[in-house]
Coordinates of C-alpha atoms in Angstrom, one line a residue:
M30 CA -22.7 4.8 21.5
E31 CA -20.0 2.3 22.4
T32 CA -18.1 1.6 19.3
T33 CA -14.7 1.6 17.7
S34 CA -13.1 4.8 16.8
R35 CA -14.2 6.5 13.6
V36 CA -10.6 6.8 12.5
G37 CA -9.8 4.4 9.7
A38 CA -13.3 3.4 9.0
Q39 CA -13.7 5.6 6.0
A40 CA -12.3 4.8 2.6
P41 CA -9.0 6.5 1.7
A42 CA -9.3 9.6 -0.4
A43 CA -7.8 10.2 -3.8
E44 CA -6.7 13.5 -5.1
G45 CA -9.6 15.9 -4.9
G46 CA -11.1 14.2 -1.9
Q47 CA -13.0 11.4 -3.6
P48 CA -12.9 8.0 -1.9
V49 CA -10.9 5.2 -3.4
P50 CA -13.0 2.0 -2.8
S51 CA -10.5 -0.3 -4.3
A52 CA -7.8 0.6 -1.8
R53 CA -6.7 -2.6 0.0
R54 CA -4.3 -4.0 2.5
T55 CA -2.3 -7.2 2.2
V56 CA -3.3 -10.3 4.1
D57 CA -0.7 -9.5 6.8
G58 CA -3.0 -7.2 8.8
Y59 CA -5.8 -9.9 8.8
L60 CA -3.4 -12.5 10.1
L61 CA -2.6 -10.3 13.1
A62 CA -6.2 -10.4 14.3
P63 CA -6.9 -12.4 17.5
F64 CA -10.4 -13.2 16.3
P65 CA -12.0 -15.2 13.4
W66 CA -12.9 -13.4 10.2
Y67 CA -16.3 -13.9 8.6
G68 CA -17.4 -13.9 5.0
L69 CA -20.3 -15.2 2.9
D70 CA -20.7 -19.0 3.3
E71 CA -19.9 -21.6 0.7
A72 CA -23.3 -21.0 -1.1
F73 CA -21.6 -17.9 -2.6
T74 CA -19.3 -19.1 -5.4
G75 CA -18.2 -15.7 -6.9
Q76 CA -15.1 -13.6 -6.5
R77 CA -13.8 -12.8 -3.0
W78 CA -11.3 -10.1 -2.1
L79 CA -9.6 -8.4 0.8
M80 CA -10.3 -4.8 1.6
Q81 CA -8.7 -3.3 4.7
V82 CA -8.4 -3.7 8.4
G83 CA -8.9 -1.1 11.2
T84 CA -6.9 -0.8 14.3
A85 CA -7.4 0.6 17.8
A86 CA -5.2 3.3 19.3
D87 CA -2.7 0.7 20.6
G88 CA -2.4 -0.8 17.1
A89 CA -4.5 -3.9 17.8
V90 CA -6.6 -5.1 14.9
E91 CA -10.3 -4.5 15.7
H92 CA -12.2 -4.9 12.5
G93 CA -11.8 -5.5 8.8
S94 CA -13.8 -6.1 5.6
I95 CA -14.0 -8.8 2.9
G96 CA -15.6 -8.1 -0.4
H97 CA -17.7 -10.5 -2.5
G98 CA -18.9 -10.2 -6.1
D99 CA -18.1 -7.3 -8.4
E100 CA -15.5 -4.9 -7.1
P101 CA -17.8 -1.9 -7.0
S102 CA -17.3 1.5 -8.7
I103 CA -18.5 4.7 -7.0
R104 CA -22.1 5.2 -7.7
H105 CA -23.3 8.7 -8.7
E106 CA -26.8 9.5 -7.8
A107 CA -27.4 11.1 -11.2
M108 CA -26.6 7.8 -12.9
G109 CA -29.0 5.1 -13.9
E110 CA -29.3 1.6 -12.8
D111 CA -26.2 0.1 -11.1
K112 CA -24.5 -2.8 -12.7
D113 CA -22.4 -3.7 -9.7
R114 CA -23.4 -6.7 -7.6
F115 CA -21.5 -6.9 -4.4
A116 CA -21.7 -7.6 -0.7
V117 CA -19.0 -6.7 1.8
V118 CA -18.8 -8.4 5.2
V119 CA -17.3 -6.5 8.1
T120 CA -16.0 -8.4 11.2
V121 CA -15.7 -6.5 14.4
A122 CA -14.0 -7.9 17.5
A123 CA -16.4 -7.9 20.5
N124 CA -14.3 -5.9 23.0
P125 CA -15.3 -4.3 26.3
V126 CA -14.0 -0.9 27.5
R127 CA -10.3 -1.5 28.3
R128 CA -7.1 0.3 29.0
S129 CA -4.7 1.0 26.2
A130 CA -1.5 -0.9 26.0
D131 CA 0.5 2.0 27.3
G132 CA -1.9 2.6 30.2
T133 CA -2.5 6.2 29.2
G134 CA -6.2 5.9 28.4
L135 CA -9.3 3.8 27.7
L136 CA -10.2 2.1 24.4
E137 CA -13.8 2.2 23.4
A138 CA -16.0 -0.8 23.6
T139 CA -17.4 -2.4 20.5
S140 CA -21.0 -3.6 20.0
V141 CA -23.5 -4.5 17.2
S142 CA -23.9 -0.8 16.7
S143 CA -20.2 -0.6 15.8
A144 CA -20.7 -3.2 13.1
A145 CA -23.8 -1.3 11.9
W146 CA -22.0 2.0 11.7
L147 CA -18.9 0.6 9.9
A148 CA -21.2 -1.1 7.4
G149 CA -23.1 2.1 6.9
V150 CA -20.0 4.2 6.3
G151 CA -18.6 1.5 4.0
L152 CA -21.6 1.7 1.8
L153 CA -21.2 5.5 1.6
S154 CA -17.7 5.0 0.4
F155 CA -19.1 3.6 -2.8
T156 CA -21.7 6.4 -3.3
W157 CA -21.0 9.9 -4.4
P158 CA -23.4 12.6 -5.5
G159 CA -22.9 13.8 -9.0
Q160 CA -22.9 17.5 -10.1
M161 CA -21.2 18.7 -6.9
D162 CA -18.0 20.6 -6.3
H163 CA -15.5 19.3 -3.8
T164 CA -16.7 21.5 -0.9
L165 CA -20.3 20.3 -1.2
R166 CA -19.2 16.7 -1.6
D167 CA -17.3 16.9 1.7
D168 CA -20.3 18.4 3.4
W169 CA -22.5 15.7 1.9
L170 CA -20.2 12.9 3.1
D171 CA -20.0 14.5 6.6
Q172 CA -23.8 14.7 6.8
Q173 CA -24.4 11.2 5.6
T174 CA -21.7 9.8 7.9
E175 CA -23.3 11.4 10.9
T176 CA -26.7 10.0 9.8
A177 CA -25.2 6.5 9.6
W178 CA -23.9 7.1 13.2
V179 CA -27.3 8.1 14.5
L180 CA -29.0 5.2 12.8
A181 CA -26.5 2.7 14.2
D182 CA -27.1 4.1 17.7
D183 CA -30.8 3.3 17.4
L184 CA -31.0 -0.3 16.2
G185 CA -34.4 -0.6 17.8
G186 CA -35.8 2.3 15.9
S187 CA -38.3 2.2 13.0
D188 CA -35.5 2.5 10.4
W189 CA -34.5 -1.0 11.1
S190 CA -36.2 -4.3 10.7
T191 CA -35.2 -7.8 11.8
L192 CA -33.8 -10.4 9.4
S193 CA -32.8 -13.9 10.3
L194 CA -29.8 -15.3 8.4
P195 CA -27.6 -18.3 8.9
V196 CA -24.3 -17.8 10.7
D197 CA -22.1 -21.0 10.7
G198 CA -25.4 -22.8 9.9
V199 CA -27.3 -21.3 12.9
P200 CA -30.3 -19.0 12.3
T201 CA -29.2 -15.6 13.7
P202 CA -31.2 -12.3 14.0
F203 CA -29.8 -9.3 12.2
H204 CA -30.8 -5.6 12.2
Y205 CA -31.5 -4.6 8.6
R206 CA -32.2 -1.5 6.7
E207 CA -32.4 -0.3 3.1
S208 CA -31.7 3.1 1.5
E209 CA -31.3 4.5 -2.0
F210 CA -27.6 3.6 -1.7
G211 CA -28.1 -0.1 -0.9
W212 CA -28.6 -2.2 2.2
V213 CA -26.9 -2.5 5.6
L214 CA -27.2 -5.2 8.3
A215 CA -25.5 -6.1 11.6
G216 CA -25.6 -8.8 14.2
S217 CA -23.5 -10.9 16.5
T218 CA -22.0 -14.4 16.3
Q219 CA -21.3 -17.3 18.7
E220 CA -17.6 -16.8 18.0
G221 CA -17.3 -13.6 20.0
V222 CA -17.4 -11.1 17.1
H223 CA -20.0 -8.8 15.6
V224 CA -20.8 -9.0 11.9
G225 CA -21.9 -6.2 9.7
A226 CA -22.5 -6.3 6.0
Y227 CA -23.5 -3.9 3.2
G228 CA -24.2 -4.3 -0.5
R229 CA -26.0 -3.3 -3.7
G230 CA -27.4 -5.4 -6.6
M231 CA -27.3 -8.5 -4.5
S232 CA -30.2 -9.4 -2.2
A233 CA -29.4 -9.6 1.5
Y234 CA -32.3 -12.1 2.0
G235 CA -30.5 -15.1 0.6
L236 CA -27.1 -14.6 2.3
G237 CA -25.4 -16.7 4.9
F238 CA -22.2 -16.1 6.8
A239 CA -19.4 -18.4 8.0
V240 CA -16.0 -18.3 9.6
I241 CA -13.2 -18.0 7.0
K242 CA -11.1 -21.1 7.6
D243 CA -8.0 -19.8 5.8
I244 CA -7.8 -16.0 5.3
G245 CA -4.4 -16.6 3.6
V246 CA -6.0 -17.9 0.4
Y247 CA -7.7 -14.5 -0.2
E248 CA -6.1 -12.3 -2.8

């Protein structure tokens, strides 16, 4: 699959190996991106917050995430109904295969599958099986991450359906799937970027996406 590197796509780990979903970057990294950032459109009036950016091997910003709604806590499968209501929008630069800045190698291309995989892994970072020791947790995360990779590489498969949502006011087709952890979707925009999203407790069917006019106002 042509996609961004897996490095940096996963949430940082706390002591004991458990992801820290609230780990963020400052707005500085977002301002370095040569592409527009996307978030939910103005119909969403709740809280918005920065998460983190991802870079290519040459340091160029390639993708990043913006959170909307409740800042989610890690969900344990053994727990009851989730109280978190959130949606995270992932923007991925649409890049072809290209040489690295130092000329020593090639940087991978990005695609809608890149956005789907990053969204799938993002959702996993807020999900953690209860009643497991650290070794089994690591094995679980590796297995689920690989599953997300396989699913993202087969967007035409039966695990995905098609959902039309507005992007900058234009109806746009997205690949969409649900799991016990939440939902994931991915598509492309007319602004030359791919958009992925994931969430829980907030329906994907009523969402719309739009270019963020001033990323500097985000906290």
